[in-house]
mmCIF file of C-alpha atoms and ligand atoms in Angstrom:
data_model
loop_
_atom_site.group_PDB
_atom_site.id
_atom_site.type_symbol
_atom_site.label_atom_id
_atom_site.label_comp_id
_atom_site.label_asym_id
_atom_site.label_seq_id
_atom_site.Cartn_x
_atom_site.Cartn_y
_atom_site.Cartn_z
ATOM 1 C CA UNK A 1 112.126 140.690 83.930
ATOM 2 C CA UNK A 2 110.417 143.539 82.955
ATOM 3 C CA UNK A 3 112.245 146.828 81.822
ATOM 4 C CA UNK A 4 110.406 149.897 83.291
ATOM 5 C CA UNK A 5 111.236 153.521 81.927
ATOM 6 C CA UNK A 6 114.369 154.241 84.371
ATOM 7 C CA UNK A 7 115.871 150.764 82.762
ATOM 8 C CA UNK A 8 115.354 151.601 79.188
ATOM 9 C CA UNK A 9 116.597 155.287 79.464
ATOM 10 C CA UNK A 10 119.902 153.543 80.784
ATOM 11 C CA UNK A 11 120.373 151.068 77.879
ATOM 12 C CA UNK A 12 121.522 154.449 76.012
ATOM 13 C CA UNK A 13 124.892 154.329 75.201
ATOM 14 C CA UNK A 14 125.242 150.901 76.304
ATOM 15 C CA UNK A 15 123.190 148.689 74.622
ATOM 16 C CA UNK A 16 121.130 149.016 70.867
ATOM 17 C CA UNK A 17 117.667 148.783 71.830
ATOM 18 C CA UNK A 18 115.284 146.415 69.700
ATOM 19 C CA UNK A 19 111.805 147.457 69.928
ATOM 20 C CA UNK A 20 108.806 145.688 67.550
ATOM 21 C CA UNK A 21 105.370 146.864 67.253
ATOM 22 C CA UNK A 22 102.998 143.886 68.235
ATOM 23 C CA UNK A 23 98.982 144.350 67.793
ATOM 24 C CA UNK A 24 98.100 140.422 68.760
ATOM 25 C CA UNK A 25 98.279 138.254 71.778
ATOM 26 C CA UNK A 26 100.466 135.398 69.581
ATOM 27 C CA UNK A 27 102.702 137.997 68.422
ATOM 28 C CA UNK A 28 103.576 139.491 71.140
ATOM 29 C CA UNK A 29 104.204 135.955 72.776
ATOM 30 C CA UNK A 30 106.654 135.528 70.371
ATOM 31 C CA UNK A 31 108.155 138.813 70.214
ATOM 32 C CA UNK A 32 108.328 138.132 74.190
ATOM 33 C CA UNK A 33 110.188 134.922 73.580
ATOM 34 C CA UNK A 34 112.840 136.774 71.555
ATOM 35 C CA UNK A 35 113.866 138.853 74.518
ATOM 36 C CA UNK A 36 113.094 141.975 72.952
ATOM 37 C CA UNK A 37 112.823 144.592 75.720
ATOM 38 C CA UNK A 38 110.087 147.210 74.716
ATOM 39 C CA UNK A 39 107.028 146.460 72.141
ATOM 40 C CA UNK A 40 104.860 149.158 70.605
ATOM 41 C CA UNK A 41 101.341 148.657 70.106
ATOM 42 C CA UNK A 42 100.976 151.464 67.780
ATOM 43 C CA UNK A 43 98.226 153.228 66.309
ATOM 44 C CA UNK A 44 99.817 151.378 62.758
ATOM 45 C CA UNK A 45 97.621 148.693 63.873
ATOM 46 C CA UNK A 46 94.305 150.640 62.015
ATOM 47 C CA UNK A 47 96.616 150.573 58.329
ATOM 48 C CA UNK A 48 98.420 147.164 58.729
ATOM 49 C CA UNK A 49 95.596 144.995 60.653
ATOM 50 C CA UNK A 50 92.326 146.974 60.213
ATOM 51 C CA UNK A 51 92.386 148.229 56.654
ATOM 52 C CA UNK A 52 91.743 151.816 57.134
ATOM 53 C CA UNK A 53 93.791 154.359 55.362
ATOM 54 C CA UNK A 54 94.937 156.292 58.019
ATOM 55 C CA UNK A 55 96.206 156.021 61.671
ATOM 56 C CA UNK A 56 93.354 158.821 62.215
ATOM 57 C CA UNK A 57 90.853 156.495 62.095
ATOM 58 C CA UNK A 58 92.023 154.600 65.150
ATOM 59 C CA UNK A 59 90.040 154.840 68.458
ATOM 60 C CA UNK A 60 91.158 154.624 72.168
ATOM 61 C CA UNK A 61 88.823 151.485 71.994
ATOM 62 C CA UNK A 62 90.738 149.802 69.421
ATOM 63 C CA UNK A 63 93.916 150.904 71.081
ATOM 64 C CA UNK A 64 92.659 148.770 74.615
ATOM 65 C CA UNK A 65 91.314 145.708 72.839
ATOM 66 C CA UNK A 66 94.967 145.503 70.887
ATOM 67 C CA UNK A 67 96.964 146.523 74.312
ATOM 68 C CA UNK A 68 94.740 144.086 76.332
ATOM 69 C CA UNK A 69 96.220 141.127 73.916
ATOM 70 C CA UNK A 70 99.778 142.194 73.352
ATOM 71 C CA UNK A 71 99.564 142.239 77.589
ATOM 72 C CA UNK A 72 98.205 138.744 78.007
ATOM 73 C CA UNK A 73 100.546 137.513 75.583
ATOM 74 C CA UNK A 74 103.926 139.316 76.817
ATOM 75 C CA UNK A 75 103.208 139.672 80.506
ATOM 76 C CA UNK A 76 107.009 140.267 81.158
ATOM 77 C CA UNK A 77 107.640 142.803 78.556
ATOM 78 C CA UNK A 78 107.500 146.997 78.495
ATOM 79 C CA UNK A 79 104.408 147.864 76.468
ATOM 80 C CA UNK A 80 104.079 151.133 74.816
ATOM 81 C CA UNK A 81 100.219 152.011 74.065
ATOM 82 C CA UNK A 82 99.812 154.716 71.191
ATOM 83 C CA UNK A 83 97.577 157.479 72.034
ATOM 84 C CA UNK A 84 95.754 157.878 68.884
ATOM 85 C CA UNK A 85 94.908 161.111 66.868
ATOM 86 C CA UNK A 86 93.128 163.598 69.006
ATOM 87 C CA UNK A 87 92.867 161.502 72.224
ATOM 88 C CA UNK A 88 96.060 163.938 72.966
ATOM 89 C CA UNK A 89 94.138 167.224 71.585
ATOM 90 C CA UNK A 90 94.641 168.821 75.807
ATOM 91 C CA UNK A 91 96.423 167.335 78.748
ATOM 92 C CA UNK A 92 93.087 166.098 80.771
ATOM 93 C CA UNK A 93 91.978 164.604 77.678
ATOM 94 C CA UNK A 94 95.187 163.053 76.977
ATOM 95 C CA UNK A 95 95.777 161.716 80.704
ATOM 96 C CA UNK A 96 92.302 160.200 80.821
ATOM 97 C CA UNK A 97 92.682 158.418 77.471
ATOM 98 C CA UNK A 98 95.946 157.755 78.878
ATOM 99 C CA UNK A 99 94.604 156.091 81.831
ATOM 100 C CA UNK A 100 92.507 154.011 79.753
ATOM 101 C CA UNK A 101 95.828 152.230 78.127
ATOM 102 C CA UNK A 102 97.663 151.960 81.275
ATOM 103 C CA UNK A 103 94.130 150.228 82.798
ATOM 104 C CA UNK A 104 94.423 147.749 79.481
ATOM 105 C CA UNK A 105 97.764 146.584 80.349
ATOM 106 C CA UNK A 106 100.429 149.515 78.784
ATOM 107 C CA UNK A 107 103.308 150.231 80.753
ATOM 108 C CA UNK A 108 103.642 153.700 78.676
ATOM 109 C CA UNK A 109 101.964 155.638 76.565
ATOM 110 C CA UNK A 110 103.498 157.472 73.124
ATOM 111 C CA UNK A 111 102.045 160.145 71.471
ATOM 112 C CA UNK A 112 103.090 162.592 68.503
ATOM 113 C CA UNK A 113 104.520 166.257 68.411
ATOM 114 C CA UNK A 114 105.862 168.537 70.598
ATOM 115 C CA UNK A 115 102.891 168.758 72.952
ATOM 116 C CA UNK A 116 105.370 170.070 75.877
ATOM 117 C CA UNK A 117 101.935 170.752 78.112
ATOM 118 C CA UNK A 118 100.328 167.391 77.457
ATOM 119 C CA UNK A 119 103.316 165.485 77.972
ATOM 120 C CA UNK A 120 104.068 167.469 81.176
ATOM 121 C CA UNK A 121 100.593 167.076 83.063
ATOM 122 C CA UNK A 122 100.977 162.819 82.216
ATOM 123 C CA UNK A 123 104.404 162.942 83.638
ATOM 124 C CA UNK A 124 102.798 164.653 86.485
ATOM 125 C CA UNK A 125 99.988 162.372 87.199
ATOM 126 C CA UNK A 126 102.877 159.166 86.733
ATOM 127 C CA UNK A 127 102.637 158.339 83.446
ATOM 128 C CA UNK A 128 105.581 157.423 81.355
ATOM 129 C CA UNK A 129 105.759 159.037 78.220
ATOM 130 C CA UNK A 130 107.369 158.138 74.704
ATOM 131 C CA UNK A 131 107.608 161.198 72.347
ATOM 132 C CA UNK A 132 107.452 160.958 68.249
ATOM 133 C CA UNK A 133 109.085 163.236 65.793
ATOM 134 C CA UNK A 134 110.140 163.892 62.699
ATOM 135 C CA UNK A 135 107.210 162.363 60.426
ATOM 136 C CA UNK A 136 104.037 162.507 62.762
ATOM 137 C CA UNK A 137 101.764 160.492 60.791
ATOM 138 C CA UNK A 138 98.343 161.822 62.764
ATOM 139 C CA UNK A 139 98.574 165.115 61.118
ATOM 140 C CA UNK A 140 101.278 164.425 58.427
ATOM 141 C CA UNK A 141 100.314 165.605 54.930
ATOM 142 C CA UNK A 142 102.868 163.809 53.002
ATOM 143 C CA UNK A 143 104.924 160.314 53.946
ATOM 144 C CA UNK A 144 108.309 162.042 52.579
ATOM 145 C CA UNK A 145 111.160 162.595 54.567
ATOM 146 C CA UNK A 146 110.961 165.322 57.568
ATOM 147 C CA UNK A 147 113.628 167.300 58.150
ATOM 148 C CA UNK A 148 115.623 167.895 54.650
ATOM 149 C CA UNK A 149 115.842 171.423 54.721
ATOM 150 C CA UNK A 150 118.060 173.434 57.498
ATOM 151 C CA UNK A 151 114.905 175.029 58.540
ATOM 152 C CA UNK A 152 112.855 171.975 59.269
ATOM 153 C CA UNK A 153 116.166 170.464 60.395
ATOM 154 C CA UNK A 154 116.126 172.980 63.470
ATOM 155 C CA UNK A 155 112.523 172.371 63.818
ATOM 156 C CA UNK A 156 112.573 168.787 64.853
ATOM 157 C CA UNK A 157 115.795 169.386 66.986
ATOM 158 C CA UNK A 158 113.578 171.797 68.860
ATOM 159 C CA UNK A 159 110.807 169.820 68.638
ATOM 160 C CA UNK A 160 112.818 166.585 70.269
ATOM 161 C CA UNK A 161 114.342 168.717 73.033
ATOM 162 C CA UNK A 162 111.291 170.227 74.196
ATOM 163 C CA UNK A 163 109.759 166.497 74.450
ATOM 164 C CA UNK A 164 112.667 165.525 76.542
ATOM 165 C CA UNK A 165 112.607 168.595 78.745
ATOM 166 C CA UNK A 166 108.739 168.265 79.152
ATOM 167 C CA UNK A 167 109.166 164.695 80.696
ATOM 168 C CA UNK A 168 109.666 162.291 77.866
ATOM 169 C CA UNK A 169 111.563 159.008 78.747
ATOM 170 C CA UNK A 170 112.351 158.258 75.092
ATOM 171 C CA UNK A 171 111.820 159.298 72.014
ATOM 172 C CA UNK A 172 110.706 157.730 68.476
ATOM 173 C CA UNK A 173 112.451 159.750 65.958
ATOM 174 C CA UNK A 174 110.709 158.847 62.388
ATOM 175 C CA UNK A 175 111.746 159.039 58.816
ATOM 176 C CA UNK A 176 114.535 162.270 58.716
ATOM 177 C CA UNK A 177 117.836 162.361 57.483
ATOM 178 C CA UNK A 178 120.178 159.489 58.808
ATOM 179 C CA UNK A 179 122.512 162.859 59.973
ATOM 180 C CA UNK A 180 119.948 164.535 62.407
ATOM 181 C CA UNK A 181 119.470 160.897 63.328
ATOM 182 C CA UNK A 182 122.588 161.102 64.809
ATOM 183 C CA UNK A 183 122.672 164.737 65.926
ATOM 184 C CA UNK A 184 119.404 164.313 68.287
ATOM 185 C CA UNK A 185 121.070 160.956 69.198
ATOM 186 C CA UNK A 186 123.872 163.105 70.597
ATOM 187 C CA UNK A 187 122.176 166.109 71.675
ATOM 188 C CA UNK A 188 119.147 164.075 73.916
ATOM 189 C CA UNK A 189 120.005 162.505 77.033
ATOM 190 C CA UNK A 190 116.768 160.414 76.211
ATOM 191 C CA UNK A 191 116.998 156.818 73.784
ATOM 192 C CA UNK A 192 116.030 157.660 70.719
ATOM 193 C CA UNK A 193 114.480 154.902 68.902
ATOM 194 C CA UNK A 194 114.846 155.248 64.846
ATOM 195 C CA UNK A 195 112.463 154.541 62.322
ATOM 196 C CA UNK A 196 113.786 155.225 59.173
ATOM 197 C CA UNK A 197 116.166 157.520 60.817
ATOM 198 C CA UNK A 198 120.142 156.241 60.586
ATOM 199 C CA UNK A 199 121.819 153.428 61.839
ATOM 200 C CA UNK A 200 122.831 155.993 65.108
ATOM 201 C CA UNK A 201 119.682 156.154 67.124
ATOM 202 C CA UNK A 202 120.071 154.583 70.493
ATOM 203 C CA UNK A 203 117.526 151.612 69.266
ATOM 204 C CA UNK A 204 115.148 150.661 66.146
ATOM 205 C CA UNK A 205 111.528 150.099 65.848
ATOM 206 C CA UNK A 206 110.078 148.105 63.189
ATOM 207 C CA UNK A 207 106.127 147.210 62.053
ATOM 208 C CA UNK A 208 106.215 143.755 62.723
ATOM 209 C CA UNK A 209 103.947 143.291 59.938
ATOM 210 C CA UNK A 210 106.419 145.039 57.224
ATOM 211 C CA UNK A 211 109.280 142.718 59.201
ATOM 212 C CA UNK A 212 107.223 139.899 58.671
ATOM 213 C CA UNK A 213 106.283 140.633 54.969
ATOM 214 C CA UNK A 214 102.800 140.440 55.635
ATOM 215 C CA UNK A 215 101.355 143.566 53.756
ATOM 216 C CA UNK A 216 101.359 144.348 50.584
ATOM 217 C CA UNK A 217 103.429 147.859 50.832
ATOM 218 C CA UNK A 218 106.600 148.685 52.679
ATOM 219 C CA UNK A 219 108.190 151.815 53.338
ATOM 220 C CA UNK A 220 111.169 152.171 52.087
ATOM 221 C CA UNK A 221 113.084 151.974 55.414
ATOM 222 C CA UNK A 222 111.517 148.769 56.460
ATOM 223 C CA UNK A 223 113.538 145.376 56.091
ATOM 224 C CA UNK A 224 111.499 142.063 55.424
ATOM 225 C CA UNK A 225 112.728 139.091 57.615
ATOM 226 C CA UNK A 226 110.545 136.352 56.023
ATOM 227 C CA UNK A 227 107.393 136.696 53.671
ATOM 228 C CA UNK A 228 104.121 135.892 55.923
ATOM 229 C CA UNK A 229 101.386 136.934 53.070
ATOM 230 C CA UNK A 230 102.988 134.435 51.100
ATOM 231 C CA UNK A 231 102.398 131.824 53.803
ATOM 232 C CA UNK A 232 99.274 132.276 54.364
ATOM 233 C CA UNK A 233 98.362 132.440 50.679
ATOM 234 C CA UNK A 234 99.793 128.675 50.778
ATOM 235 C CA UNK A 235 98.382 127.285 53.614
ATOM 236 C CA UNK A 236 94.401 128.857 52.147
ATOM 237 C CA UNK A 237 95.413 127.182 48.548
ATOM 238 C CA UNK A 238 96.705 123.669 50.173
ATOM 239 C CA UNK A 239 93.478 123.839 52.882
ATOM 240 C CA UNK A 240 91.059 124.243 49.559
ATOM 241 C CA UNK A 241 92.767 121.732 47.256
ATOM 242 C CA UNK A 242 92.439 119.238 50.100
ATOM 243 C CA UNK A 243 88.947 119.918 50.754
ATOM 244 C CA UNK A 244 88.177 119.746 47.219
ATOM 245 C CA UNK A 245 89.997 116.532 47.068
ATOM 246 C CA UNK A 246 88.383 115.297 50.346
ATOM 247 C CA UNK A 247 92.176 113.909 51.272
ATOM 248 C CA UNK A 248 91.373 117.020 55.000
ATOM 249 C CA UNK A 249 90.942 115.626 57.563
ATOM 250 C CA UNK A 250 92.893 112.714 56.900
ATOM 251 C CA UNK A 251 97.123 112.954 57.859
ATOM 252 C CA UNK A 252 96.417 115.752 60.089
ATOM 253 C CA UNK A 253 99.747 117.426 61.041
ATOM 254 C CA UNK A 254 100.124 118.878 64.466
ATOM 255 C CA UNK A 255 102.863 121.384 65.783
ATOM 256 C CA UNK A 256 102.749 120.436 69.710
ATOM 257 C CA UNK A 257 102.705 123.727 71.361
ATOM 258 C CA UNK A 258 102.473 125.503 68.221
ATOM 259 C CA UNK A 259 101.485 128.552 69.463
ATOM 260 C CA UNK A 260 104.618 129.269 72.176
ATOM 261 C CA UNK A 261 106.753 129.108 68.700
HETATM 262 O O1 KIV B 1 102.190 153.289 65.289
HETATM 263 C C1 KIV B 1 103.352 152.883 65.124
HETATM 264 O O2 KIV B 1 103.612 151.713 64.812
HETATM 265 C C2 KIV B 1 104.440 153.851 65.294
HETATM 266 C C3 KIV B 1 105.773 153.454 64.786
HETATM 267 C C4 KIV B 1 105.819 153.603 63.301
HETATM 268 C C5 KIV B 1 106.864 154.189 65.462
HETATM 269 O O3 KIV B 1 104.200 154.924 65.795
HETATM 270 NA NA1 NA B 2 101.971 155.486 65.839
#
């Protein structure tokens, strides 16, 4: 059954919510199969699948193409669709790119800052919202820690309560001291979902593609589960040495249903 806003704000305080990003129709079936309640297609997508150097150089139309395939393959789970850099710069622009992602399938949309009149007019035109603090990668000019210094502390604290008070359902709170973790945790009324932020956030979000080892950097707040790149590295070297040796296509192995997991 799928968990709309009102049913993920009430897992706070009750139950740690898991929460993957997922870019890819198999993925997300699988993430689906796991029972985790919320996936992100985030804007991540243009560094860990497309190569580019920067979330900025993600459009809304590769945001749809990736929410249209995490949708068909998790058609019972809440989807989160990233509005990318600048499709947030004013609230009509921002509710018509936000339209877009809701027409491809998102359930929500997430977008970074403390854009109180942005996030106000989607709320008002009945679109979910997920705020983002702490390090805003969009517009951030280093990838260190936010939030060391009392002053920048106070910042994001503001920062997170005006994204509540403007309509936010939840909040992703990224890569700040594991103690303001847990004071914003307190202070919000909101789930806030950590990245990189303390082992007291209300949930944790995860790349899937740092989770799955299939990169080759990690931040340093990332855990690998298993080591995909390494995988795949196999399977190309086993594929050529057989065609080489002309023993493919003979003993052809077959995972029935391979795909479902
Ligand atoms: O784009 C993304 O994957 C994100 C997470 C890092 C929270 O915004
Ligand atoms: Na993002």
């Amino acid at each position: 059954m799928k968990k709309h806003a009102q049913a993920l704000m009430e897992m706070k305080g009750r139950t740690p919510i898991a929460m993957l990003t997922a870019y890819t129709c198999p993925v997300a079936r699988a993430v689906e199969r796991a029972s985790i309640p919320v996936i992100l297609v985030g804007d991540t997508v243009g560094m860990v699948e497309m190569g580019f150097d920067s979330t900025r150089d993600v459009t809304i139309d590769h945001m749809t193409y990736h929410v249209g395939a995490v949708r068909r393959g998790a058609p019972e789970t809440h989807i989160i669709g990233d509005l990318p850099y600048q499709t947030d710069k004013d609230p009509d622009t921002a509710l018509w790119n936000a339209r877009r992602l809701i027409a491809a399938g998102a359930d929500s949309v997430k977008l970074e800052g403390a854009k109180t009149e942005v996030i106000r007019h989607l709320v008002d035109n009945g679109i979910a919202v997920v705020g983002h603090t702490g390090l805003t990668p969009q517009t951030a000019k280093s990838f260190t820690k936010v939030g060391r210094t009392e002053q920048e502390a106070r910042q994001v604290l503001e920062d997170a309560i005006a994204i509540q008070e403007a309509g936010a359902f939840m909040i992703v709170l990224e890569h700040i001291p594991y103690d303001l973790g847990a004071t914003l945790t307190d202070t919000l009324r909101i789930p806030t979902i950590g990245i990189g932020a303390g082992p007291d956030c209300d949930g944790q979000v995860l790349v899937i593609n740092d989770a799955l080892g299939l990169g080759d950097y990690w931040p340093p707040f990332s855990k690998q589960y298993a080591h995909v790149s390494r995988t795949i590295l196999q399977v190309a070297e086993d594929f050529a040495g057989e065609v080489a040796s002309r023993e493919f296509p003979n003993n052809i192995i077959a995972f029935p249903g391979s795909g479902k997991a």
